[in-house]
Coordinates of C-alpha atoms in Angstrom, one line a residue:
Chain A
M79 CA 147.7 131.9 111.4
E80 CA 149.4 134.1 114.0
L81 CA 149.2 132.5 117.4
T82 CA 149.6 134.1 120.9
Q83 CA 152.4 132.9 123.1
E84 CA 149.7 131.0 125.2
E85 CA 148.4 129.3 122.1
L86 CA 151.9 128.4 120.9
D87 CA 152.6 126.9 124.3
I88 CA 149.6 124.7 124.0
L89 CA 150.5 123.7 120.5
N90 CA 154.0 122.8 121.7
G91 CA 152.7 120.5 124.4
K92 CA 152.9 122.7 127.5
E93 CA 149.4 121.5 128.5
G94 CA 149.9 117.9 127.4
E95 CA 150.0 115.9 124.2
T96 CA 146.3 115.6 123.8
K97 CA 145.6 119.3 124.1
A98 CA 148.5 120.0 121.7
K99 CA 146.9 117.6 119.1
I100 CA 143.6 119.3 119.6
M101 CA 145.2 122.8 119.1
K102 CA 147.0 121.5 116.0
T103 CA 143.7 120.2 114.5
V104 CA 141.9 123.5 115.2
V105 CA 144.8 125.6 113.8
E106 CA 145.2 123.5 110.6
F107 CA 141.5 123.8 110.1
G108 CA 141.6 127.6 110.4
D109 CA 144.7 127.8 108.1
V110 CA 142.8 126.2 105.2
F111 CA 140.3 129.0 105.3
G112 CA 142.9 131.8 105.7
A113 CA 142.1 132.6 109.3
K114 CA 144.5 135.1 110.7
R115 CA 143.9 134.3 114.4
L116 CA 141.9 132.4 116.9
V117 CA 139.1 134.4 118.7
P118 CA 137.6 133.7 122.1
I119 CA 134.2 131.9 122.3
T120 CA 131.7 134.0 124.2
H121 CA 128.8 131.7 124.9
E122 CA 127.9 128.1 125.8
G123 CA 128.4 125.4 123.2
H124 CA 126.1 123.0 121.3
L125 CA 127.3 119.7 120.0
V126 CA 125.8 117.6 117.2
T127 CA 127.0 114.1 118.1
S128 CA 124.5 112.9 120.7
F129 CA 124.3 109.3 119.8
G130 CA 126.4 106.4 121.0
I131 CA 126.6 104.5 117.7
G132 CA 129.1 101.8 118.4
L133 CA 130.7 102.2 115.0
I134 CA 131.9 105.7 115.6
K135 CA 134.9 104.4 117.4
P136 CA 137.1 107.4 116.9
L137 CA 134.6 109.6 118.9
F138 CA 134.7 107.4 122.0
R139 CA 138.4 106.8 121.8
I140 CA 139.2 110.5 121.6
M141 CA 136.7 111.3 124.4
D142 CA 138.5 108.7 126.6
E143 CA 141.8 110.4 125.7
I144 CA 140.4 113.8 126.6
I145 CA 139.0 112.6 130.0
A146 CA 142.2 110.7 130.8
A147 CA 144.1 114.0 130.2
G148 CA 141.7 115.8 132.7
I149 CA 140.5 118.2 130.0
K150 CA 137.2 119.9 130.1
T151 CA 135.4 122.4 127.9
V152 CA 135.8 126.1 128.7
Y153 CA 132.0 126.6 128.5
P154 CA 129.3 124.0 129.3
F155 CA 127.4 122.7 126.3
T156 CA 124.0 121.4 125.2
I157 CA 123.7 118.6 122.7
D158 CA 121.4 117.1 120.0
P159 CA 118.6 114.8 121.0
R160 CA 119.0 111.3 122.4
P161 CA 118.2 108.5 119.9
I162 CA 116.0 106.2 122.1
D163 CA 112.7 106.7 124.0
Y164 CA 111.1 103.2 124.3
E165 CA 108.3 104.7 126.4
N166 CA 106.9 107.0 123.7
V167 CA 108.4 105.5 120.5
K168 CA 107.5 101.9 120.9
C169 CA 109.8 99.2 119.5
N170 CA 109.3 95.5 119.1
V171 CA 111.8 93.1 120.6
L172 CA 113.9 92.9 117.5
N173 CA 114.0 96.7 117.1
K174 CA 115.0 97.0 120.7
L175 CA 117.8 94.5 120.3
I176 CA 119.1 96.3 117.2
F177 CA 119.0 99.7 119.0
S178 CA 120.3 98.8 122.4
K179 CA 122.8 96.1 121.6
I180 CA 124.0 97.0 118.2
M181 CA 123.3 100.5 116.9
Y182 CA 123.4 102.6 120.1
S183 CA 125.4 100.1 122.2
Q184 CA 127.7 102.9 123.5
Q185 CA 125.0 105.4 124.5
K186 CA 125.4 105.0 128.2
R187 CA 129.2 105.2 128.0
Y188 CA 129.0 108.2 125.7
E189 CA 126.6 110.1 128.0
E190 CA 129.0 109.6 130.9
Q191 CA 131.9 110.9 128.8
L192 CA 129.8 114.0 127.9
K193 CA 129.1 114.7 131.6
E194 CA 132.8 114.3 132.4
I195 CA 133.9 117.0 129.9
G196 CA 131.1 119.6 130.3
L197 CA 127.5 118.6 129.4
R198 CA 125.3 121.4 130.9
G199 CA 122.5 119.2 132.3
E200 CA 120.9 115.8 132.3
N201 CA 118.0 117.0 130.1
D202 CA 120.0 119.2 127.7
F203 CA 119.4 116.9 124.7
S204 CA 117.7 118.9 121.9
C205 CA 118.5 120.3 118.5
T206 CA 116.6 123.4 119.5
C207 CA 118.8 124.5 122.4
Y208 CA 118.0 128.1 121.5
M209 CA 114.3 127.9 122.6
D210 CA 113.4 130.0 125.7
E211 CA 112.6 126.8 127.6
V212 CA 116.0 125.3 127.0
G213 CA 117.8 128.5 127.5
N214 CA 121.1 128.2 125.5
I215 CA 120.4 131.5 123.7
P216 CA 123.3 133.4 122.3
K217 CA 123.2 137.2 122.1
Y218 CA 123.7 139.3 119.0
G219 CA 127.4 139.2 118.1
D220 CA 128.3 136.2 120.4
I221 CA 131.1 134.0 119.0
L222 CA 130.1 130.3 119.1
S223 CA 131.5 126.8 118.6
W224 CA 128.3 125.1 117.7
A225 CA 127.5 122.3 115.4
E226 CA 124.1 120.9 114.3
S227 CA 123.3 122.5 111.0
S228 CA 119.8 123.7 112.0
A229 CA 121.0 125.3 115.2
V230 CA 124.0 127.0 113.5
V231 CA 121.8 128.6 110.8
Y232 CA 119.3 129.7 113.5
A233 CA 121.9 131.2 115.7
N234 CA 123.5 133.1 112.8
S235 CA 120.3 134.3 111.1
V236 CA 117.7 134.8 113.8
L237 CA 119.9 135.7 116.7
G238 CA 122.7 137.4 115.0
A239 CA 125.4 135.4 116.7
R240 CA 128.5 134.3 114.8
C241 CA 129.3 130.7 114.1
N242 CA 130.7 128.7 111.2
R243 CA 129.2 125.4 110.2
N244 CA 131.4 123.4 112.5
S245 CA 131.7 119.7 112.3
G246 CA 131.2 117.2 115.1
M247 CA 134.5 116.8 116.9
L248 CA 135.7 120.2 115.9
D249 CA 132.8 121.6 118.0
I250 CA 134.3 119.9 121.0
F251 CA 137.9 120.7 120.2
S252 CA 137.2 124.5 119.9
L253 CA 135.2 124.4 123.1
I254 CA 138.2 122.8 124.8
I255 CA 140.6 125.5 123.4
G256 CA 138.0 128.1 124.2
K257 CA 138.6 129.7 120.8
V258 CA 137.6 129.3 117.1
P259 CA 139.5 130.3 114.0
E260 CA 138.2 133.6 112.6
F261 CA 137.0 133.2 109.1
G262 CA 133.7 132.8 107.1
L263 CA 130.6 133.6 109.0
L264 CA 132.6 135.1 111.9
T265 CA 133.6 138.0 109.7
D266 CA 131.6 141.0 108.4
E267 CA 132.6 140.2 104.8
G268 CA 131.6 136.5 105.2
R269 CA 128.2 137.5 106.3
K270 CA 127.4 139.4 103.2
A271 CA 124.9 137.9 100.7
D272 CA 125.9 136.1 97.6
Y273 CA 122.3 135.6 96.5
I274 CA 119.2 137.7 96.4
I275 CA 116.1 135.5 96.8
E276 CA 113.1 137.3 95.3
L277 CA 110.0 135.7 96.7
K278 CA 107.0 136.2 94.4
T279 CA 104.6 133.6 95.8
S280 CA 100.8 134.2 96.2
K281 CA 100.9 133.2 99.9
L282 CA 103.3 132.3 102.7
P283 CA 105.2 129.3 101.4
E284 CA 105.6 126.1 103.4
A285 CA 108.7 126.8 105.4
Q286 CA 110.2 123.4 104.6
I287 CA 109.8 123.7 100.9
L288 CA 111.1 127.3 100.7
G289 CA 114.1 126.4 102.7
S290 CA 114.7 123.4 100.5
A291 CA 114.5 125.4 97.3
I292 CA 116.9 128.0 98.7
G293 CA 119.4 125.3 100.0
L294 CA 119.4 123.4 96.7
K295 CA 120.1 126.6 94.8
V296 CA 122.6 128.5 96.9
M297 CA 124.4 125.5 98.6
E298 CA 126.6 127.2 101.2
D299 CA 126.3 130.8 100.0
V300 CA 124.5 133.4 102.0
P301 CA 121.0 134.4 100.7
Y302 CA 119.2 137.7 101.3
I303 CA 115.5 137.0 101.1
V304 CA 113.3 139.8 99.8
G305 CA 109.5 139.5 100.0
L306 CA 109.1 137.1 102.9
D307 CA 108.4 140.0 105.3
K308 CA 105.2 140.6 103.3
F309 CA 103.8 137.4 104.9
L310 CA 105.8 137.2 108.2
G311 CA 105.8 140.8 109.2
T312 CA 108.7 142.5 110.8
N313 CA 108.7 141.1 114.3
L314 CA 110.4 138.0 115.5
D315 CA 107.5 136.6 117.5
D316 CA 107.3 132.9 118.5
K317 CA 105.4 131.8 115.3
T318 CA 107.8 133.7 113.0
K319 CA 110.8 132.2 114.8
S320 CA 109.3 128.8 114.5
Y321 CA 108.9 129.3 110.8
L322 CA 112.4 130.5 110.4
K323 CA 113.7 127.5 112.4
D324 CA 112.1 125.1 109.9
M325 CA 113.0 127.1 106.8
G326 CA 116.6 127.3 108.0
A327 CA 116.8 123.6 108.8
A328 CA 115.7 122.7 105.3
S329 CA 118.1 125.1 103.7
A330 CA 121.0 123.7 105.8
S331 CA 120.2 120.0 105.1
N332 CA 119.1 120.3 101.5
G333 CA 122.0 122.6 100.9
A334 CA 124.6 123.9 103.3
V335 CA 123.3 127.3 104.3
G336 CA 124.8 128.7 107.5
L337 CA 123.3 132.1 107.5
Y338 CA 120.4 133.8 105.7
H339 CA 119.0 137.3 106.0
V340 CA 115.3 138.2 105.7
E341 CA 114.7 141.7 104.7
N342 CA 113.1 143.9 107.4
L343 CA 113.0 140.9 109.7
T344 CA 116.2 139.2 110.8
P345 CA 118.5 141.4 113.0
E346 CA 121.4 142.1 110.6
A347 CA 118.9 142.7 107.7
K348 CA 117.2 145.2 110.0
N349 CA 120.5 146.9 110.9
F350 CA 122.1 147.0 107.6
G351 CA 119.5 146.4 104.9
K352 CA 120.6 146.0 101.3
K353 CA 124.2 146.9 102.3
L354 CA 124.5 143.3 103.2
I355 CA 124.2 142.3 99.5
K356 CA 127.4 141.8 97.6
K357 CA 127.7 143.8 94.4
D358 CA 127.8 140.7 92.1
A359 CA 125.1 138.8 94.0
K360 CA 123.1 136.4 91.8
I361 CA 119.3 136.5 91.8
Y362 CA 117.0 133.5 92.3
V363 CA 113.3 134.1 91.8
I364 CA 110.9 131.8 93.8
D365 CA 107.3 131.8 92.8
D366 CA 104.5 129.2 93.3
E367 CA 105.5 127.3 90.2
E368 CA 109.1 127.0 91.4
L369 CA 108.1 125.7 94.8
E370 CA 105.9 123.1 93.2
R371 CA 108.7 122.0 90.9
V372 CA 111.0 121.5 94.0
Y373 CA 108.2 119.7 95.9
K374 CA 107.6 117.3 93.0
S375 CA 111.3 116.6 92.6
Y376 CA 111.5 114.7 96.0
P377 CA 111.8 111.0 95.3
V378 CA 109.5 108.5 97.1
L379 CA 111.7 105.6 98.3
W380 CA 109.1 103.4 99.8
K381 CA 109.0 99.9 98.3
N382 CA 105.4 100.3 97.6
V383 CA 104.7 103.9 96.8
N384 CA 101.0 103.4 97.5
A385 CA 101.5 101.9 100.9
K386 CA 99.4 103.1 103.8
P387 CA 101.6 105.2 106.2
K388 CA 102.5 103.3 109.4
L389 CA 104.2 106.1 111.3
C390 CA 104.4 109.9 111.2
F391 CA 107.0 112.1 112.7
I392 CA 106.3 115.8 113.3
G393 CA 109.2 117.9 114.8
C394 CA 112.5 117.7 113.0
P395 CA 114.0 120.1 114.2
H396 CA 112.2 119.8 117.6
L397 CA 108.8 121.6 117.8
S398 CA 108.6 124.9 119.6
Y399 CA 106.0 125.3 122.2
S400 CA 103.7 127.2 119.9
Q401 CA 104.1 124.6 117.2
L402 CA 103.3 121.8 119.7
Y403 CA 100.2 123.7 120.8
D404 CA 99.0 124.4 117.2
W405 CA 99.5 120.9 116.0
S406 CA 97.6 119.5 119.0
K407 CA 94.8 121.9 118.5
N408 CA 94.6 121.2 114.7
I409 CA 94.6 117.5 115.1
I410 CA 91.9 117.6 117.8
C411 CA 89.8 119.9 115.6
E412 CA 90.2 117.8 112.5
L413 CA 89.3 114.6 114.4
T414 CA 86.2 116.3 115.8
K415 CA 85.2 117.5 112.3
N416 CA 85.5 113.9 111.0
N417 CA 83.7 112.3 114.0
R418 CA 86.8 110.5 115.2
K419 CA 88.5 110.2 118.5
K420 CA 91.7 108.5 117.5
I421 CA 94.3 109.4 114.9
L422 CA 94.6 107.2 111.8
V423 CA 98.4 106.9 111.7
K424 CA 100.6 106.4 114.7
T425 CA 102.1 109.9 115.2
I426 CA 104.9 111.2 117.3
F427 CA 105.6 114.8 118.0
T428 CA 109.2 115.5 118.9
T429 CA 110.2 118.4 121.0
S430 CA 112.8 119.3 123.6
P431 CA 112.5 117.8 127.1
Q432 CA 111.9 121.3 128.5
V433 CA 109.1 122.2 126.1
K434 CA 107.5 118.8 126.7
E435 CA 107.7 119.4 130.5
K436 CA 106.0 122.8 130.1
F437 CA 103.3 121.4 127.7
S438 CA 102.6 118.5 130.0
K439 CA 101.1 120.9 132.6
T440 CA 98.3 121.9 130.2
E441 CA 94.9 120.4 129.6
L442 CA 95.7 120.2 125.9
Y443 CA 98.5 117.8 126.7
K444 CA 96.0 115.3 128.2
E445 CA 93.6 115.8 125.3
I446 CA 96.2 115.2 122.5
L447 CA 97.5 112.1 124.3
K448 CA 94.0 110.7 124.3
T449 CA 93.9 110.8 120.5
G450 CA 96.9 108.4 120.4
V451 CA 99.6 111.0 119.6
K452 CA 102.9 110.5 121.5
I453 CA 105.3 113.2 122.5
S454 CA 108.9 112.3 122.7
S455 CA 112.3 114.1 122.8
I456 CA 114.2 111.7 120.6
C457 CA 115.8 112.5 117.2
P458 CA 113.5 111.0 114.6
L459 CA 116.5 110.6 112.3
M460 CA 118.2 108.4 114.8
Y461 CA 115.0 106.2 114.9
T462 CA 114.7 106.0 111.1
N463 CA 118.4 105.0 110.9
N464 CA 117.4 101.6 112.2
P465 CA 117.6 99.2 109.2
L466 CA 114.2 97.8 110.2
A467 CA 112.6 101.2 110.2
G468 CA 113.9 101.7 106.7
S469 CA 111.3 99.5 105.2
K470 CA 108.5 101.1 107.1
P471 CA 106.3 103.7 105.2
I472 CA 107.0 106.7 107.4
I473 CA 105.7 110.2 106.7
T474 CA 106.9 113.5 107.9
N475 CA 106.6 117.2 107.4
S476 CA 110.3 117.6 107.8
N477 CA 112.5 118.2 104.8
K478 CA 115.6 117.4 106.9
L479 CA 114.2 114.0 107.9
R480 CA 113.2 113.3 104.3
T481 CA 116.8 114.0 103.2
Y482 CA 118.4 111.6 105.6
S483 CA 115.9 108.8 105.6
Q484 CA 113.4 107.0 103.4
S485 CA 110.6 109.0 105.1
R486 CA 108.1 110.6 102.7
Y487 CA 107.6 114.3 102.9
Y488 CA 104.1 115.8 102.9
K489 CA 103.0 119.4 103.4
D490 CA 101.5 120.3 106.8
D491 CA 97.8 120.3 105.5
D492 CA 98.3 116.9 103.8
I493 CA 99.9 115.4 107.0
L494 CA 96.9 116.7 109.0
N495 CA 94.5 115.1 106.5
I496 CA 96.4 111.8 106.5
I497 CA 96.6 111.4 110.3
A498 CA 93.3 113.0 111.4
G499 CA 91.1 113.6 108.3
K500 CA 90.1 111.7 105.3
G501 CA 93.4 109.9 104.8
V502 CA 95.8 109.8 101.9
K503 CA 94.6 111.8 98.9
Chain B
M63 CA 144.9 129.5 94.4
E64 CA 144.0 130.1 90.8
N65 CA 143.1 127.0 88.8
K66 CA 144.7 126.6 85.5
E67 CA 144.9 124.1 82.8
I68 CA 148.5 123.1 82.6
K69 CA 148.7 121.0 79.5
N70 CA 146.7 119.4 76.8
N71 CA 148.7 116.6 75.4
S72 CA 145.9 115.0 73.3
M73 CA 142.2 114.7 73.1
E74 CA 142.3 112.2 75.9
T75 CA 144.5 113.8 78.5
K76 CA 144.1 117.0 80.5
K77 CA 145.8 118.4 83.5
F78 CA 144.5 120.6 86.3
K79 CA 146.1 122.0 89.4
G80 CA 144.5 122.6 92.8
R81 CA 145.5 123.4 96.4
V82 CA 146.7 120.5 98.5
I83 CA 144.7 120.0 101.7
A84 CA 146.0 116.5 102.4
G85 CA 148.8 115.4 100.0
G86 CA 149.8 112.2 98.3
S87 CA 150.1 110.5 95.0
L88 CA 148.0 107.8 93.4
E89 CA 146.2 106.6 90.3
G90 CA 142.6 105.6 90.3
E91 CA 139.2 105.8 88.9
A92 CA 137.0 108.8 89.0
L93 CA 133.5 108.9 90.5
V94 CA 131.9 112.2 89.8
S95 CA 129.1 114.1 91.5
R96 CA 128.0 117.3 89.7
Q97 CA 126.1 118.4 92.8
G98 CA 127.2 118.9 96.4
V99 CA 127.7 115.6 98.2
N100 CA 125.6 115.1 101.3
T101 CA 128.1 113.3 103.5
L102 CA 125.8 111.9 106.0
A103 CA 123.2 110.8 103.5
T104 CA 125.8 109.2 101.3
F105 CA 127.8 107.2 103.8
Q106 CA 125.5 106.6 106.7
K107 CA 123.9 103.3 105.6
S108 CA 127.1 101.6 104.7
A109 CA 128.8 102.8 107.9
L110 CA 125.9 101.7 110.1
K111 CA 126.0 98.3 108.5
N112 CA 129.7 98.1 109.1
A113 CA 130.0 97.3 105.4
K114 CA 133.3 96.5 103.8
K115 CA 132.5 98.9 101.0
V116 CA 130.5 102.1 100.8
I117 CA 127.5 102.1 98.5
S118 CA 126.0 105.6 98.3
S119 CA 122.7 105.8 100.0
D120 CA 121.9 109.4 99.1
Q121 CA 118.5 109.2 97.2
N122 CA 118.8 112.8 96.2
N123 CA 122.1 112.5 94.4
P124 CA 121.5 110.4 91.2
D125 CA 125.2 110.7 90.2
L126 CA 126.3 108.6 93.2
Y127 CA 123.2 106.8 94.4
K128 CA 123.8 103.0 94.7
K129 CA 127.4 103.4 93.4
E130 CA 130.5 102.1 95.1
I131 CA 132.6 104.9 96.6
T132 CA 135.3 103.0 98.6
G133 CA 138.7 103.4 96.9
K134 CA 137.4 105.7 94.2
I135 CA 138.6 109.2 93.5
L136 CA 135.5 111.2 94.4
C137 CA 135.2 114.4 92.3
L138 CA 132.7 116.9 93.6
P139 CA 132.1 120.6 94.0
K140 CA 131.9 120.4 97.8
T141 CA 130.0 118.6 100.6
I142 CA 126.7 119.7 102.0
G143 CA 124.3 118.7 104.8
S144 CA 124.6 117.7 108.4
T145 CA 127.4 119.0 110.6
T146 CA 128.1 115.4 111.5
G147 CA 129.9 115.4 108.1
G148 CA 133.4 115.7 109.4
L149 CA 133.0 113.0 112.0
V150 CA 131.5 110.8 109.3
I151 CA 134.5 111.2 107.0
Q152 CA 136.8 110.6 110.0
T153 CA 134.9 107.4 110.8
I154 CA 134.9 106.0 107.3
C155 CA 138.6 106.7 107.2
S156 CA 139.1 104.8 110.5
M157 CA 137.1 101.9 109.0
G158 CA 139.2 101.9 105.8
I159 CA 136.2 102.3 103.6
N160 CA 136.8 105.9 102.4
P161 CA 137.3 107.1 98.9
S162 CA 141.0 107.2 98.2
A163 CA 140.8 110.9 97.3
M164 CA 138.4 113.7 97.3
L165 CA 138.9 116.3 94.5
F166 CA 136.9 119.5 95.0
S167 CA 136.2 121.9 92.2
E168 CA 135.4 124.7 94.6
E169 CA 137.0 125.7 97.9
I170 CA 136.7 122.9 100.4
D171 CA 133.8 123.4 102.8
S172 CA 134.3 123.5 106.6
L173 CA 132.8 120.0 107.2
A174 CA 134.8 118.1 104.6
C175 CA 137.9 120.0 105.7
S176 CA 137.3 119.0 109.3
G177 CA 136.9 115.4 108.3
I178 CA 140.1 115.3 106.3
I179 CA 142.2 117.0 109.0
L180 CA 140.6 114.7 111.7
A181 CA 141.4 111.7 109.6
K182 CA 144.9 112.8 109.0
N183 CA 145.8 113.8 112.6
W184 CA 143.8 111.3 114.6
E185 CA 143.5 108.2 112.3
N186 CA 146.8 108.4 110.3
S187 CA 144.6 108.2 107.2
S188 CA 146.2 108.5 103.8
I189 CA 143.1 110.0 102.2
I190 CA 144.1 112.7 99.7
A191 CA 142.2 116.0 99.4
I192 CA 142.7 118.7 96.8
D193 CA 140.4 121.7 96.4
K194 CA 140.0 124.7 94.1
L195 CA 140.3 122.6 90.9
G196 CA 137.8 124.8 89.1
D197 CA 134.5 124.4 87.3
E198 CA 136.2 123.3 84.1
F199 CA 137.7 120.3 86.0
L200 CA 134.2 119.2 87.2
N201 CA 132.7 119.8 83.7
Y202 CA 135.5 117.7 82.1
V203 CA 135.9 114.8 84.4
Q204 CA 133.5 111.8 84.0
T205 CA 132.8 108.8 86.1
G206 CA 135.2 106.0 85.0
D207 CA 138.0 108.3 83.8
K208 CA 141.5 107.4 84.9
I209 CA 143.0 110.0 87.2
K210 CA 146.6 110.5 88.3
I211 CA 147.2 112.6 91.4
E212 CA 150.6 114.1 92.2
E213 CA 152.0 115.4 95.5
D214 CA 151.8 119.1 94.3
G215 CA 148.1 118.9 93.6
T216 CA 148.4 118.2 89.8
I217 CA 145.6 116.1 88.5
T218 CA 145.9 114.3 85.1
I219 CA 142.6 113.0 83.7
T220 CA 142.8 110.4 81.0
K221 CA 139.7 109.4 79.0

């Protein structure tokens, strides 16, 4: 990689040993991928590592080193959700002990470290930093140093920003340098599609299963999806963006997708159309049968597969405002239809602090709380990481949460039926 | 770098050559995943338990699920999943419970690459990583095979 004099000076220790080591790491990383240069970041950051898990000692040690050297990030940053919310996600004494004293024993220390180096605000803990209410929204063409797989794929695909799938630590390092190596999804060539996804379903697929099918097939390649605009239209309204958020998150966790194009819908597909497709692109046809095959392939890891669900998480990634509104409406409607007032399974909606704040000013907020639903801003994955939670029969409509925990995935309609309707089929 | 088979001494021994990301030489036992390895899903349970050895907790990867990974030579196409992946690799290296080497048939992905470089620069880890070994490598190698790794990225598989 060719470095400027200023970059070489940092590498050679002119701004201290720690910054030199940070630069070395970023440069070596870029070299592996053939990056020719570092390019300036043009927008705020987003970090993935929001949890003070005591065992991630390297993270806290390096943060201490960064702070001791007086280093801060060039742009402020938002970060993934906090792991704990005892008010809305109740824990017994043993759970609390495990969370506070063992698993997340470094949470307070870590949040202090984040503030020291550039955390944007006290409430900026959400995996959906790009929501209007949160306001970390890159423009088309912005260069980012983001991590959090679901946020990276959203920023690239729905917003047209440019960001590689950065790892935790590298996200901070590049924000400190203010630059990222130019390769992969930062380049025009790297944004071209390796796969054509031909969607031939009879109706709009579940976003979470479609994303899963795509991720499992293409891994980290770029897919160009044909036929989804038939169901979603050609405008990126709030509902469509919410759908793409969930589809992308599933593709990034079940595979490693960092960018997808949806014909006639996402910004680059609108600008360049089929010119985005590589000549030798492979074709993957997705029809109703294929989606059902993928859905049925998910293993059920509960000790008793017939157990009655004890807990339900809806909102991984965090729910958008329109999703929060729709889920609340649907649950109340389903309960009314079944002459019930309370939900059958303890259910937690997860959403960003800012969306929750906005929603809390509505009448619907009060109504949904009366049914027993709780609204939190935690990361459900961080909760289900608790060894005690592992044995609990938890259900979710999130393919990402399914992938990283023993939670059982159900389609949206089934979840609604289980928590507010006639129960498990 | 183009992959090529260097030598075929007998029915039991085959050589491949890849690109060195983090060099070193060792001999060990192969553990093979034919599908992308989800780093967080694979390592999180053992790391969270502060276990002395990693047992894969990735339910979606039958090649690795419930198998011991620590000290093995992990053969894989690439890693997938959460962007915590690099930090997870760095952490398991700092805990000394990492696979001794990671051999990638494809070009290494950004998350695994981050983890290897972080482990090398910040934890003085001796983990070896070689990529671009090719599809034939991954088709040929099987769990339990003996593997010899050389400094220049040459891999010898003995069955």
